[in-house]
CSV table of C-alpha atoms in Angstrom, one decimal:
chain,number,residue,atom,x,y,z
A,1,MET,CA,158.4,142.0,91.7
A,2,SER,CA,156.9,145.8,92.8
A,3,GLY,CA,159.5,147.6,92.7
A,4,ASP,CA,160.9,146.4,88.9
A,5,THR,CA,158.3,149.0,87.6
A,6,HIS,CA,160.7,152.2,89.0
A,7,GLN,CA,164.0,150.5,88.6
A,8,ALA,CA,164.3,152.8,85.2
A,9,SER,CA,162.9,155.7,86.2
A,10,GLU,CA,165.7,157.5,87.9
A,11,HIS,CA,167.4,157.7,84.1
A,12,ASP,CA,163.8,158.9,82.7
A,13,ASP,CA,165.2,161.6,81.2
A,14,SER,CA,165.2,161.9,76.7
A,15,PRO,CA,166.7,163.8,74.2
A,16,LEU,CA,163.8,165.8,73.4
A,17,THR,CA,160.7,166.7,76.6
A,18,GLU,CA,157.7,164.5,75.9
A,19,GLU,CA,155.8,167.8,74.7
A,20,GLU,CA,158.9,168.0,72.4
A,21,GLU,CA,157.5,165.0,71.0
A,22,GLN,CA,154.5,165.3,70.5
A,23,ASP,CA,154.8,168.4,68.9
A,24,ILE,CA,156.2,166.5,66.3
A,25,ARG,CA,154.4,164.3,66.2
A,26,GLU,CA,152.0,166.4,64.8
A,27,HIS,CA,153.0,169.7,63.2
A,28,GLN,CA,156.6,168.1,60.8
A,29,SER,CA,158.1,165.4,59.8
A,30,LEU,CA,160.8,163.5,62.0
A,31,ASN,CA,164.2,164.0,60.9
A,32,SER,CA,167.4,162.0,62.7
A,33,VAL,CA,167.0,162.7,66.0
A,34,SER,CA,163.8,162.4,66.8
A,35,LEU,CA,163.4,159.8,65.7
A,36,TYR,CA,165.9,158.2,68.8
A,37,ALA,CA,164.3,160.5,70.3
A,38,VAL,CA,160.7,159.4,70.9
A,39,THR,CA,161.8,155.2,70.5
A,40,HIS,CA,164.1,156.0,73.7
A,41,ARG,CA,161.7,157.2,75.8
A,42,GLU,CA,159.5,154.0,74.3
A,43,GLY,CA,162.1,152.0,75.8
A,44,LEU,CA,162.5,154.2,79.0
A,45,GLU,CA,158.0,153.2,79.2
A,46,GLU,CA,159.5,149.0,78.5
A,47,LEU,CA,161.7,148.7,81.7
A,48,LYS,CA,159.2,150.0,83.8
A,49,ARG,CA,156.8,148.0,83.1
A,50,PRO,CA,155.5,145.1,86.0
A,51,PHE,CA,156.8,141.9,85.7
A,52,MET,CA,152.7,139.8,85.4
A,53,SER,CA,152.7,143.0,82.1
A,54,LEU,CA,155.4,142.1,80.5
A,55,TRP,CA,154.8,138.4,81.2
A,56,TRP,CA,151.6,137.8,79.7
A,57,SER,CA,152.1,140.3,76.5
A,58,GLY,CA,155.2,138.1,75.9
A,59,VAL,CA,152.7,135.4,75.9
A,60,ALA,CA,149.9,136.4,73.6
A,61,ALA,CA,152.9,137.7,70.9
A,62,GLY,CA,154.0,134.2,70.7
A,63,ILE,CA,150.5,133.0,70.2
A,64,GLY,CA,149.5,135.7,67.9
A,65,ILE,CA,153.2,136.2,66.0
A,66,SER,CA,151.7,132.4,65.3
A,67,THR,CA,149.7,132.9,62.9
A,68,SER,CA,151.7,133.7,60.3
A,69,VAL,CA,152.3,130.4,60.1
A,70,LEU,CA,149.2,129.2,60.3
A,71,ALA,CA,148.2,132.2,57.4
A,72,GLU,CA,151.6,130.7,55.3
A,73,GLY,CA,150.8,127.3,55.8
A,74,ILE,CA,147.0,128.0,54.3
A,75,LEU,CA,147.8,129.6,51.8
A,76,HIS,CA,150.5,126.5,51.0
A,77,THR,CA,147.2,123.9,50.8
A,78,VAL,CA,144.6,126.6,48.7
A,79,PHE,CA,147.2,127.4,45.9
A,80,ALA,CA,149.3,123.9,45.6
A,81,GLY,CA,150.2,123.2,42.1
A,82,SER,CA,150.4,127.4,41.0
A,83,ASP,CA,153.5,129.2,39.7
A,84,SER,CA,152.2,131.7,41.7
A,85,GLN,CA,152.1,129.8,44.8
A,86,PHE,CA,155.5,130.7,47.1
A,87,ALA,CA,154.8,134.3,46.1
A,88,LEU,CA,151.1,133.6,47.9
A,89,GLU,CA,151.6,131.5,50.9
A,90,ASN,CA,154.8,133.7,51.7
A,91,LEU,CA,152.2,136.2,52.1
A,92,GLY,CA,150.2,135.2,55.4
A,93,TYR,CA,153.5,135.0,56.9
A,94,THR,CA,153.1,138.5,57.2
A,95,VAL,CA,150.0,138.4,59.3
A,96,GLY,CA,150.8,138.0,62.7
A,97,PHE,CA,153.6,140.6,61.9
A,98,VAL,CA,150.7,142.9,61.5
A,99,LEU,CA,148.6,141.1,64.7
A,100,VAL,CA,151.4,141.2,67.0
A,101,ILE,CA,153.4,144.9,66.6
A,102,MET,CA,150.0,146.8,65.5
A,103,GLY,CA,148.9,145.2,68.9
A,104,ARG,CA,151.7,146.4,70.8
A,105,LEU,CA,152.6,143.4,72.7
A,106,GLN,CA,155.9,141.8,73.3
A,107,LEU,CA,157.9,140.6,70.8
A,108,PHE,CA,161.7,139.5,71.7
A,109,THR,CA,163.1,141.0,67.9
A,110,GLU,CA,161.2,144.8,68.9
A,111,ASN,CA,163.2,144.8,71.9
A,112,THR,CA,166.6,144.1,70.8
A,113,LEU,CA,166.0,148.6,69.4
A,114,THR,CA,163.6,149.9,71.8
A,115,VAL,CA,165.8,149.4,74.9
A,116,ILE,CA,168.8,149.2,74.1
A,117,LEU,CA,168.9,153.1,73.2
A,118,PRO,CA,168.0,153.8,77.1
A,119,LEU,CA,171.0,151.3,77.2
A,120,LEU,CA,172.9,153.1,74.8
A,121,THR,CA,172.5,156.8,76.4
A,122,HIS,CA,172.7,156.0,80.4
A,123,ARG,CA,176.0,152.8,80.4
A,124,SER,CA,175.8,151.3,83.3
A,125,TRP,CA,175.2,147.8,85.0
A,126,HIS,CA,171.7,149.6,86.6
A,127,MET,CA,170.5,149.6,83.2
A,128,LEU,CA,172.7,146.2,81.5
A,129,GLY,CA,170.3,144.4,84.7
A,130,CYS,CA,167.1,145.8,83.6
A,131,LEU,CA,167.3,144.8,79.7
A,132,GLY,CA,168.6,141.5,80.9
A,133,ARG,CA,165.4,141.3,82.9
A,134,LEU,CA,163.2,142.4,80.4
A,135,TRP,CA,164.9,140.2,77.3
A,136,GLY,CA,164.4,137.1,80.1
A,137,ILE,CA,161.1,137.9,80.5
A,138,VAL,CA,160.2,138.7,77.3
A,139,PHE,CA,161.8,136.1,75.3
A,140,VAL,CA,160.5,133.5,78.1
A,141,ALA,CA,157.1,134.9,77.4
A,142,ASN,CA,157.6,134.0,73.3
A,143,MET,CA,158.0,131.3,73.5
A,144,ALA,CA,155.7,130.0,76.0
A,145,GLY,CA,153.2,131.6,73.3
A,146,THR,CA,154.6,130.0,69.9
A,147,LEU,CA,154.5,126.6,72.0
A,148,LEU,CA,151.3,126.9,73.2
A,149,ALA,CA,150.1,128.1,69.9
A,150,ALA,CA,151.8,124.7,68.0
A,151,PHE,CA,149.9,122.2,71.0
A,152,MET,CA,146.6,124.1,70.2
A,153,MET,CA,146.9,123.7,66.4
A,154,TYR,CA,148.4,120.3,66.6
A,155,GLY,CA,147.3,118.4,70.3
A,156,LEU,CA,144.4,119.7,70.4
A,157,HIS,CA,143.7,119.6,66.5
A,158,ALA,CA,142.5,122.9,65.9
A,159,VAL,CA,143.2,123.2,62.8
A,160,PRO,CA,142.3,121.4,60.2
A,161,THR,CA,144.9,118.3,59.0
A,162,GLU,CA,145.5,119.1,56.3
A,163,TYR,CA,146.7,122.7,57.0
A,164,ILE,CA,148.9,120.9,59.2
A,165,GLU,CA,150.3,119.8,56.3
A,166,GLY,CA,150.9,123.2,54.8
A,167,MET,CA,152.7,124.2,57.4
A,168,ASN,CA,154.0,121.6,57.7
A,169,ALA,CA,155.3,122.0,54.2
A,170,ILE,CA,156.3,126.0,55.0
A,171,SER,CA,158.3,124.8,58.3
A,172,ARG,CA,160.4,121.7,56.8
A,173,HIS,CA,162.7,124.3,55.0
A,174,TYR,CA,163.9,125.8,58.3
A,175,ALA,CA,164.7,122.8,60.4
A,176,GLU,CA,167.4,122.0,57.1
A,177,LEU,CA,169.6,124.8,58.1
A,178,ALA,CA,173.0,124.2,59.1
A,179,PHE,CA,173.4,126.9,62.8
A,180,SER,CA,175.7,129.3,60.2
A,181,GLU,CA,173.4,129.9,58.6
A,182,ALA,CA,170.0,130.3,60.2
A,183,PHE,CA,172.5,133.1,62.7
A,184,SER,CA,173.1,134.8,59.7
A,185,TYR,CA,169.7,134.6,58.2
A,186,GLY,CA,168.7,136.1,61.0
A,187,ILE,CA,170.3,139.0,61.4
A,188,ILE,CA,169.0,140.3,58.6
A,189,SER,CA,165.2,139.9,59.5
A,190,GLY,CA,167.2,141.2,62.7
A,191,PHE,CA,168.0,144.1,61.4
A,192,LEU,CA,164.4,144.3,59.2
A,193,ILE,CA,162.3,144.7,62.2
A,194,ALA,CA,164.9,147.3,63.9
A,195,ALA,CA,164.2,148.7,60.6
A,196,ILE,CA,160.1,148.7,61.2
A,197,VAL,CA,159.8,150.2,65.4
A,198,TRP,CA,162.9,153.1,63.7
A,199,MET,CA,159.7,154.0,61.3
A,200,LYS,CA,157.2,153.6,63.1
A,201,PRO,CA,156.8,157.3,64.6
A,202,SER,CA,157.2,158.8,61.3
A,203,VAL,CA,154.8,156.6,59.0
A,204,GLN,CA,152.6,156.4,61.4
A,205,ASP,CA,149.4,155.7,59.4
A,206,ALA,CA,150.6,153.6,56.4
A,207,ALA,CA,152.7,151.4,59.0
A,208,PHE,CA,150.6,148.5,58.5
A,209,PHE,CA,151.8,148.0,55.1
A,210,VAL,CA,155.4,149.3,56.3
A,211,ILE,CA,155.7,146.0,58.2
A,212,VAL,CA,153.4,143.8,55.8
A,213,MET,CA,156.4,145.8,53.5
A,214,PHE,CA,158.9,144.2,55.0
A,215,THR,CA,158.2,141.4,57.3
A,216,TYR,CA,157.2,139.9,53.6
A,217,LEU,CA,161.1,140.6,52.6
A,218,ILE,CA,161.7,138.9,55.3
A,219,ALA,CA,159.3,135.4,53.9
A,220,ILE,CA,159.9,135.7,50.6
A,221,GLY,CA,164.2,135.6,51.7
A,222,ASN,CA,164.3,132.9,53.1
A,223,PHE,CA,165.1,134.8,56.5
A,224,THR,CA,164.8,133.3,60.4
A,225,HIS,CA,163.4,135.2,63.3
A,226,VAL,CA,163.6,132.7,66.4
A,227,ILE,CA,159.6,133.8,67.5
A,228,ALA,CA,158.1,132.5,64.3
A,229,GLY,CA,160.1,130.2,63.6
A,230,SER,CA,159.5,128.8,67.2
A,231,THR,CA,156.3,127.7,66.2
A,232,GLU,CA,158.2,125.8,63.0
A,233,LEU,CA,159.9,123.8,65.1
A,234,PHE,CA,157.8,123.3,67.9
A,235,LEU,CA,155.3,121.4,65.5
A,236,LEU,CA,157.3,118.8,64.0
A,237,ALA,CA,159.1,118.4,66.7
A,238,MET,CA,155.4,117.4,68.4
A,239,GLN,CA,155.2,115.4,65.1
A,240,GLY,CA,158.6,113.7,65.6
A,241,GLU,CA,160.3,114.9,62.4
A,242,ILE,CA,162.8,116.4,64.6
A,243,THR,CA,164.3,115.8,68.3
A,244,VAL,CA,163.2,118.5,70.8
A,245,GLY,CA,167.4,119.3,70.8
A,246,HIS,CA,168.1,120.4,67.3
A,247,ALA,CA,165.3,123.1,67.5
A,248,ALA,CA,167.0,123.9,70.1
A,249,ASN,CA,170.0,124.3,68.5
A,250,ILE,CA,168.5,126.2,66.5
A,251,ILE,CA,166.5,128.6,68.6
A,252,PHE,CA,169.3,130.0,69.7
A,253,ALA,CA,171.0,130.6,66.5
A,254,THR,CA,168.9,132.2,65.4
A,255,LEU,CA,168.4,134.2,68.5
A,256,LEU,CA,171.6,135.2,68.0
A,257,GLY,CA,171.7,136.1,64.5
A,258,ASN,CA,167.9,138.0,65.6
A,259,ILE,CA,170.4,139.8,67.7
A,260,ALA,CA,172.7,140.5,65.7
A,261,GLY,CA,170.5,142.4,63.3
A,262,GLY,CA,169.0,143.9,65.5
A,263,THR,CA,170.4,145.3,68.4
A,264,CYS,CA,174.2,144.7,67.1
A,265,LEU,CA,174.5,146.9,64.0
A,266,PHE,CA,170.6,148.7,64.3
A,267,SER,CA,170.8,149.9,67.3
A,268,LEU,CA,174.9,150.7,67.1
A,269,LEU,CA,174.5,152.7,63.5
A,270,ALA,CA,170.7,154.8,64.4
A,271,HIS,CA,172.8,155.6,67.7
A,272,GLY,CA,175.8,156.6,66.3
A,273,GLN,CA,174.2,159.2,64.0
A,274,VAL,CA,172.9,161.3,67.2
A,275,ALA,CA,175.0,160.3,68.9
A,276,HIS,CA,177.0,163.8,68.5
A,277,GLU,CA,174.3,166.0,68.4
A,278,ILE,CA,171.6,164.4,71.7
A,279,GLU,CA,172.4,166.3,75.1
A,280,PRO,CA,175.0,163.6,77.5
A,281,ASP,CA,174.0,163.3,80.8
């Protein structure tokens, strides 16, 4: 895969130079063009990363995002019977996203925005191939990470039984969704995750609070996220509560919804608002 690190290098230009981006970050608020430039450059950098870097970062992200389900299960158990149980347990959902996003691990739903902007700027089959390569590696790696996390928590008894029961309780609602529901609820999640990615360069020190705020909204609104949700489905499948086919069906529906929200909606809107202000290729 040695050639992978340079396959997107021919498109390293962006609306602003790296020095201009750094100066904007340090001295003034970012406008929409500047936000686009920063996110665009990050997308180009991701597209050039080698296979093994993407793979292990994606696996780590899958394991890391599973701590959202673990934290929810723990809080569900601790606050059982409380009138505020639902509101409190959903705070746990934010844990994995803080870990993964601030740890700069490869989460598929973040890449529904970052690597799309270079494609929108440089429309070519080559860039589409680079995008497909990254999406494929990261998604499979995320799934491997969540599957491994589910096995460690349930199969290896790394988590006490009462917390597994709590995780099961919060997972069943997701598993009961119809294909159309998993898809439509996933649109909102995809849009919100893309919004976090878009806002990160401008919020900087407040990134923690932005991540918590938007991912809490995803949790309390019962919206669907394909990577975090896969941990829930894998846990239930391992215990025989759902079939592997059913889990795959819900994962696929959520994947389509997240792509629709993050790419087809947010990315196109982000590009559209600056398309006439950035320099043409």
